[in-house]
PDB file of C-alpha atoms in Angstrom:
ATOM      1  CA  UNK A   9      32.265  22.524  -5.725  1.00 46.00           C
ATOM      2  CA  UNK A  10      30.841  26.075  -6.536  1.00 47.00           C
ATOM      3  CA  UNK A  11      27.753  24.520  -7.676  1.00 50.00           C
ATOM      4  CA  UNK A  12      27.027  22.675  -4.417  1.00 47.00           C
ATOM      5  CA  UNK A  13      27.915  25.896  -2.566  1.00 46.00           C
ATOM      6  CA  UNK A  14      25.106  27.713  -4.595  1.00 49.00           C
ATOM      7  CA  UNK A  15      22.600  25.171  -4.255  1.00 47.00           C
ATOM      8  CA  UNK A  16      23.504  25.175  -0.254  1.00 52.00           C
ATOM      9  CA  UNK A  17      22.803  28.936  -0.050  1.00 44.00           C
ATOM     10  CA  UNK A  18      19.509  28.429  -2.484  1.00 45.00           C
ATOM     11  CA  UNK A  19      18.372  25.843  -0.010  1.00 46.00           C
ATOM     12  CA  UNK A  20      19.269  27.837   2.971  1.00 47.00           C
ATOM     13  CA  UNK A  21      17.316  30.520   1.723  1.00 43.00           C
ATOM     14  CA  UNK A  22      14.204  28.307   0.985  1.00 46.00           C
ATOM     15  CA  UNK A  23      14.318  26.722   4.363  1.00 48.00           C
ATOM     16  CA  UNK A  24      14.588  30.195   6.055  1.00 46.00           C
ATOM     17  CA  UNK A  25      11.478  31.510   4.118  1.00 47.00           C
ATOM     18  CA  UNK A  26      14.024  33.890   2.169  1.00 45.00           C
ATOM     19  CA  UNK A  27      12.847  35.140  -1.428  1.00 41.00           C
ATOM     20  CA  UNK A  28      14.000  36.945  -4.207  1.00 39.00           C
ATOM     21  CA  UNK A  29      11.796  39.815  -3.474  1.00 40.00           C
ATOM     22  CA  UNK A  30      11.766  42.477  -0.911  1.00 39.00           C
ATOM     23  CA  UNK A  31       9.045  44.743   0.313  1.00 40.00           C
ATOM     24  CA  UNK A  32      11.202  47.649   1.314  1.00 40.00           C
ATOM     25  CA  UNK A  33      14.732  49.267   1.143  1.00 40.00           C
ATOM     26  CA  UNK A  34      17.251  50.670   3.038  1.00 40.00           C
ATOM     27  CA  UNK A  35      19.369  53.715   2.334  1.00 40.00           C
ATOM     28  CA  UNK A  36      22.378  52.812   4.239  1.00 40.00           C
ATOM     29  CA  UNK A  37      21.857  55.323   7.040  1.00 41.00           C
ATOM     30  CA  UNK A  38      19.162  53.448   8.743  1.00 40.00           C
ATOM     31  CA  UNK A  39      16.266  55.303   7.282  1.00 41.00           C
ATOM     32  CA  UNK A  40      14.092  53.035   5.057  1.00 41.00           C
ATOM     33  CA  UNK A  41      11.227  53.451   2.815  1.00 42.00           C
ATOM     34  CA  UNK A  42       8.319  51.032   2.085  1.00 42.00           C
ATOM     35  CA  UNK A  43       7.389  48.370   4.656  1.00 44.00           C
ATOM     36  CA  UNK A  44      11.026  47.347   5.515  1.00 44.00           C
ATOM     37  CA  UNK A  45      12.465  47.651   8.664  1.00 44.00           C
ATOM     38  CA  UNK A  46      15.172  50.410   7.767  1.00 46.00           C
ATOM     39  CA  UNK A  47      17.655  48.853   9.965  1.00 45.00           C
ATOM     40  CA  UNK A  48      20.393  48.023   7.302  1.00 48.00           C
ATOM     41  CA  UNK A  49      23.766  48.251   8.684  1.00 48.00           C
ATOM     42  CA  UNK A  50      25.419  51.857   7.790  1.00 50.00           C
ATOM     43  CA  UNK A  51      28.495  51.596   5.699  1.00 48.00           C
ATOM     44  CA  UNK A  52      31.595  52.920   7.948  1.00 51.00           C
ATOM     45  CA  UNK A  53      33.307  55.768   6.712  1.00 52.00           C
ATOM     46  CA  UNK A  54      36.249  54.871   4.696  1.00 53.00           C
ATOM     47  CA  UNK A  55      35.311  51.135   4.449  1.00 51.00           C
ATOM     48  CA  UNK A  56      34.543  51.392   0.667  1.00 52.00           C
ATOM     49  CA  UNK A  57      37.584  53.525  -0.100  1.00 58.00           C
ATOM     50  CA  UNK A  58      39.619  52.276  -3.089  1.00 55.00           C
ATOM     51  CA  UNK A  59      36.814  50.213  -4.285  1.00 52.00           C
ATOM     52  CA  UNK A  60      36.142  51.050  -7.997  1.00 56.00           C
ATOM     53  CA  UNK A  61      32.581  49.892  -9.259  1.00 56.00           C
ATOM     54  CA  UNK A  62      32.984  51.310 -12.775  1.00 62.00           C
ATOM     55  CA  UNK A  63      31.794  49.230 -15.555  1.00 63.00           C
ATOM     56  CA  UNK A  64      30.120  46.650 -13.033  1.00 58.00           C
ATOM     57  CA  UNK A  65      26.756  45.644 -13.609  1.00 60.00           C
ATOM     58  CA  UNK A  66      23.969  45.221 -10.900  1.00 59.00           C
ATOM     59  CA  UNK A  67      23.683  41.421  -9.933  1.00 58.00           C
ATOM     60  CA  UNK A  68      20.764  39.777 -11.366  1.00 62.00           C
ATOM     61  CA  UNK A  69      17.845  38.725  -8.813  1.00 61.00           C
ATOM     62  CA  UNK A  70      18.251  35.076  -7.393  1.00 62.00           C
ATOM     63  CA  UNK A  71      16.485  32.567  -9.095  1.00 59.00           C
ATOM     64  CA  UNK A  72      12.862  31.891  -7.474  1.00 63.00           C
ATOM     65  CA  UNK A  73      12.192  28.048  -7.051  1.00 59.00           C
ATOM     66  CA  UNK A  74       9.087  28.708  -5.453  1.00 69.00           C
ATOM     67  CA  UNK A  75       8.031  25.954  -3.056  1.00 79.00           C
ATOM     68  CA  UNK A  76       9.971  23.016  -4.636  1.00 86.00           C
ATOM     69  CA  UNK A  77      11.174  20.382  -2.173  1.00 89.00           C
ATOM     70  CA  UNK A  78      14.754  19.171  -2.015  1.00 91.00           C
ATOM     71  CA  UNK A  79      13.663  16.091  -3.627  1.00 92.00           C
ATOM     72  CA  UNK A  80      12.405  18.243  -6.564  1.00 91.00           C
ATOM     73  CA  UNK A  81      15.081  20.673  -6.627  1.00 90.00           C
ATOM     74  CA  UNK A  82      18.215  18.384  -6.066  1.00 90.00           C
ATOM     75  CA  UNK A  83      16.873  14.844  -6.874  1.00 89.00           C
ATOM     76  CA  UNK A  84      18.087  11.510  -5.673  1.00 94.00           C
ATOM     77  CA  UNK A  85      21.216  10.545  -7.610  1.00 91.00           C
ATOM     78  CA  UNK A  86      24.765   9.544  -7.442  1.00 92.00           C
ATOM     79  CA  UNK A  87      27.583  12.273  -7.193  1.00 92.00           C
ATOM     80  CA  UNK A  88      28.916  12.518 -10.930  1.00 86.00           C
ATOM     81  CA  UNK A  89      32.272  13.901 -10.840  1.00 85.00           C
ATOM     82  CA  UNK A  90      34.117  13.147  -8.290  1.00 91.00           C
ATOM     83  CA  UNK A  91      32.541   9.923  -7.226  1.00 92.00           C
ATOM     84  CA  UNK A  92      31.826   9.599  -3.212  1.00 92.00           C
ATOM     85  CA  UNK A  93      34.871   7.301  -3.263  1.00 91.00           C
ATOM     86  CA  UNK A  94      36.960   9.827  -4.928  1.00 94.00           C
ATOM     87  CA  UNK A  95      35.836  12.853  -2.743  1.00 94.00           C
ATOM     88  CA  UNK A  96      38.259  14.288  -0.234  1.00 94.00           C
ATOM     89  CA  UNK A  97      36.984  15.092   3.263  1.00 92.00           C
ATOM     90  CA  UNK A  98      35.976  18.867   2.286  1.00 93.00           C
ATOM     91  CA  UNK A  99      34.412  17.595  -0.806  1.00 94.00           C
ATOM     92  CA  UNK A 100      32.473  15.102   1.135  1.00 93.00           C
ATOM     93  CA  UNK A 101      31.472  17.589   3.813  1.00 93.00           C
ATOM     94  CA  UNK A 102      30.088  19.921   1.110  1.00 93.00           C
ATOM     95  CA  UNK A 103      28.022  17.013  -0.550  1.00 94.00           C
ATOM     96  CA  UNK A 104      26.730  16.161   2.730  1.00 94.00           C
ATOM     97  CA  UNK A 105      25.418  19.632   3.512  1.00 93.00           C
ATOM     98  CA  UNK A 106      24.266  20.448   0.161  1.00 93.00           C
ATOM     99  CA  UNK A 107      22.559  17.211  -1.100  1.00 94.00           C
ATOM    100  CA  UNK A 108      22.444  14.605   1.506  1.00 93.00           C
ATOM    101  CA  UNK A 109      21.162  16.555   4.398  1.00 94.00           C
ATOM    102  CA  UNK A 110      18.177  18.264   2.624  1.00 94.00           C
ATOM    103  CA  UNK A 111      16.880  14.926   0.817  1.00 95.00           C
ATOM    104  CA  UNK A 112      17.383  13.071   4.132  1.00 95.00           C
ATOM    105  CA  UNK A 113      15.864  15.821   6.176  1.00 95.00           C
ATOM    106  CA  UNK A 114      12.682  15.938   3.979  1.00 95.00           C
ATOM    107  CA  UNK A 115      12.371  12.351   3.990  1.00 96.00           C
ATOM    108  CA  UNK A 116      12.652  12.001   7.656  1.00 95.00           C
ATOM    109  CA  UNK A 117      10.225  14.943   8.354  1.00 95.00           C
ATOM    110  CA  UNK A 118       7.916  13.245   5.923  1.00 94.00           C
ATOM    111  CA  UNK A 119       7.975  10.157   8.201  1.00 95.00           C
ATOM    112  CA  UNK A 120       7.621  11.914  11.576  1.00 95.00           C
ATOM    113  CA  UNK A 121       7.428  15.843  11.223  1.00 93.00           C
ATOM    114  CA  UNK A 122       7.293  16.562  15.224  1.00 93.00           C
ATOM    115  CA  UNK A 123      10.228  14.376  15.889  1.00 93.00           C
ATOM    116  CA  UNK A 124      12.353  15.364  12.854  1.00 93.00           C
ATOM    117  CA  UNK A 125      11.406  18.863  12.203  1.00 91.00           C
ATOM    118  CA  UNK A 126      14.927  20.033  12.713  1.00 92.00           C
ATOM    119  CA  UNK A 127      17.311  17.331  10.839  1.00 92.00           C
ATOM    120  CA  UNK A 128      20.890  18.312  11.412  1.00 92.00           C
ATOM    121  CA  UNK A 129      24.478  16.171  10.986  1.00 92.00           C
ATOM    122  CA  UNK A 130      23.918  15.105  14.433  1.00 93.00           C
ATOM    123  CA  UNK A 131      21.078  13.309  13.829  1.00 92.00           C
ATOM    124  CA  UNK A 132      23.219  10.448  12.400  1.00 93.00           C
ATOM    125  CA  UNK A 133      26.672  11.402  13.211  1.00 93.00           C
ATOM    126  CA  UNK A 134      25.958  12.476  16.970  1.00 90.00           C
ATOM    127  CA  UNK A 135      26.877  15.311  18.959  1.00 91.00           C
ATOM    128  CA  UNK A 136      30.790  14.474  18.482  1.00 90.00           C
ATOM    129  CA  UNK A 137      30.513  14.177  14.838  1.00 89.00           C
ATOM    130  CA  UNK A 138      33.712  16.534  14.099  1.00 90.00           C
ATOM    131  CA  UNK A 139      35.694  15.106  16.615  1.00 91.00           C
ATOM    132  CA  UNK A 140      34.994  11.469  15.295  1.00 89.00           C
ATOM    133  CA  UNK A 141      35.651  12.869  11.829  1.00 90.00           C
ATOM    134  CA  UNK A 142      31.943  12.031  11.001  1.00 92.00           C
ATOM    135  CA  UNK A 143      32.734   8.251  11.210  1.00 92.00           C
ATOM    136  CA  UNK A 144      30.096   5.697  10.462  1.00 94.00           C
ATOM    137  CA  UNK A 145      28.674   3.384  12.050  1.00 94.00           C
ATOM    138  CA  UNK A 146      27.658   5.918  14.437  1.00 92.00           C
ATOM    139  CA  UNK A 147      27.756   5.303  18.236  1.00 90.00           C
ATOM    140  CA  UNK A 148      24.915   7.716  18.691  1.00 91.00           C
ATOM    141  CA  UNK A 149      22.342   5.524  16.707  1.00 94.00           C
ATOM    142  CA  UNK A 150      20.782   2.571  18.250  1.00 95.00           C
ATOM    143  CA  UNK A 151      22.526  -0.668  17.951  1.00 96.00           C
ATOM    144  CA  UNK A 152      20.703  -3.398  15.743  1.00 96.00           C
ATOM    145  CA  UNK A 153      20.766  -7.115  16.287  1.00 96.00           C
ATOM    146  CA  UNK A 154      21.614  -9.427  13.764  1.00 94.00           C
ATOM    147  CA  UNK A 155      19.407 -10.138  11.075  1.00 93.00           C
ATOM    148  CA  UNK A 156      17.092 -13.288  11.675  1.00 94.00           C
ATOM    149  CA  UNK A 157      17.472 -12.753  15.624  1.00 96.00           C
ATOM    150  CA  UNK A 158      14.286 -12.298  17.388  1.00 96.00           C
ATOM    151  CA  UNK A 159      15.111  -8.719  17.975  1.00 96.00           C
ATOM    152  CA  UNK A 160      15.624  -8.151  14.532  1.00 96.00           C
ATOM    153  CA  UNK A 161      12.206  -9.854  13.667  1.00 96.00           C
ATOM    154  CA  UNK A 162      10.424  -7.902  16.071  1.00 96.00           C
ATOM    155  CA  UNK A 163      12.041  -4.719  14.481  1.00 96.00           C
ATOM    156  CA  UNK A 164      11.207  -5.557  10.924  1.00 95.00           C
ATOM    157  CA  UNK A 165       7.422  -5.858  11.773  1.00 96.00           C
ATOM    158  CA  UNK A 166       7.471  -2.033  13.057  1.00 95.00           C
ATOM    159  CA  UNK A 167       6.882   1.172  10.830  1.00 95.00           C
ATOM    160  CA  UNK A 168      10.358   2.466  11.311  1.00 95.00           C
ATOM    161  CA  UNK A 169      11.958  -0.521   9.612  1.00 95.00           C
ATOM    162  CA  UNK A 170       9.719  -0.119   6.567  1.00 96.00           C
ATOM    163  CA  UNK A 171      10.662   3.616   6.349  1.00 96.00           C
ATOM    164  CA  UNK A 172      14.196   2.797   6.603  1.00 96.00           C
ATOM    165  CA  UNK A 173      14.153  -0.168   4.336  1.00 95.00           C
ATOM    166  CA  UNK A 174      11.900   1.532   1.585  1.00 96.00           C
ATOM    167  CA  UNK A 175      13.339   4.995   1.783  1.00 96.00           C
ATOM    168  CA  UNK A 176      16.304   5.700   3.504  1.00 96.00           C
ATOM    169  CA  UNK A 177      18.445   2.844   2.560  1.00 96.00           C
ATOM    170  CA  UNK A 178      17.788   3.193  -1.270  1.00 96.00           C
ATOM    171  CA  UNK A 179      18.058   6.887  -1.215  1.00 96.00           C
ATOM    172  CA  UNK A 180      21.467   7.083   0.833  1.00 96.00           C
ATOM    173  CA  UNK A 181      22.520   4.200  -1.581  1.00 96.00           C
ATOM    174  CA  UNK A 182      22.020   6.144  -4.528  1.00 96.00           C
ATOM    175  CA  UNK A 183      23.465   9.074  -3.173  1.00 95.00           C
ATOM    176  CA  UNK A 184      26.554   7.481  -2.272  1.00 95.00           C
ATOM    177  CA  UNK A 185      26.780   5.634  -5.734  1.00 94.00           C
ATOM    178  CA  UNK A 186      26.326   2.177  -4.248  1.00 94.00           C
ATOM    179  CA  UNK A 187      23.888  -0.537  -4.533  1.00 93.00           C
ATOM    180  CA  UNK A 188      21.349  -1.152  -1.739  1.00 94.00           C
ATOM    181  CA  UNK A 189      22.817  -4.181   0.193  1.00 93.00           C
ATOM    182  CA  UNK A 190      20.769  -7.564  -0.727  1.00 92.00           C
ATOM    183  CA  UNK A 191      21.822 -11.175  -1.222  1.00 91.00           C
ATOM    184  CA  UNK A 192      22.986  -9.977  -4.697  1.00 94.00           C
ATOM    185  CA  UNK A 193      24.901  -7.011  -3.228  1.00 94.00           C
ATOM    186  CA  UNK A 194      26.462  -8.153   0.263  1.00 93.00           C
ATOM    187  CA  UNK A 195      28.734  -5.292   0.104  1.00 94.00           C
ATOM    188  CA  UNK A 196      25.751  -2.669  -0.617  1.00 94.00           C
ATOM    189  CA  UNK A 197      24.575  -0.149   1.583  1.00 95.00           C
ATOM    190  CA  UNK A 198      22.488  -1.193   4.310  1.00 95.00           C
ATOM    191  CA  UNK A 199      21.410  -0.742   8.001  1.00 96.00           C
ATOM    192  CA  UNK A 200      24.855  -1.489   9.413  1.00 96.00           C
ATOM    193  CA  UNK A 201      26.695   1.251   7.281  1.00 96.00           C
ATOM    194  CA  UNK A 202      25.094   3.712   9.878  1.00 95.00           C
ATOM    195  CA  UNK A 203      23.980   1.667  12.929  1.00 96.00           C
ATOM    196  CA  UNK A 204      26.429  -0.432  15.119  1.00 95.00           C
ATOM    197  CA  UNK A 205      26.019  -3.832  15.916  1.00 95.00           C
ATOM    198  CA  UNK A 206      24.196  -4.691  19.108  1.00 95.00           C
ATOM    199  CA  UNK A 207      26.747  -6.797  21.579  1.00 82.00           C
TER     200      UNK A 207
END
């Protein structure tokens, strides 16, 4: 779990343009040197009383991963231990935030950068995700008609279907430790794991 948390922090820093090198320093009193802003928060009087840092060492600098993408840093793979099925709700949330979201966010941004420049939990789970316990299929996603119907055939001819079929379904299936839906795997991960059925 700590590895996922650490990975989430690294990804958040990378997404926000953070790096392990700074261009200035602050003294705690608000006066900085170099090109920093000098606006570091001063330590309140007595705030560090009772803290003994004798024998401690300075933390090493964070690892600089450069400009690697989530696909390169994390990779698309099944959770090892515990598996998705064995995870409790908290572990699933950490896995979604630390692994699933960065990978799918990047995939959706590659598909349509203007539409998916900000990819969040709500993109799939809806605005009421937490209240609905992140239940899937999501009522916030477009309902899909049955395979073989005229509406399905029309949808399957479009670029969104190709992206979902060729990228999203295989990635999601793998990251959940499932097979993609197929005739050989009718219980595999497919469109209707996320999208509701149209009436």
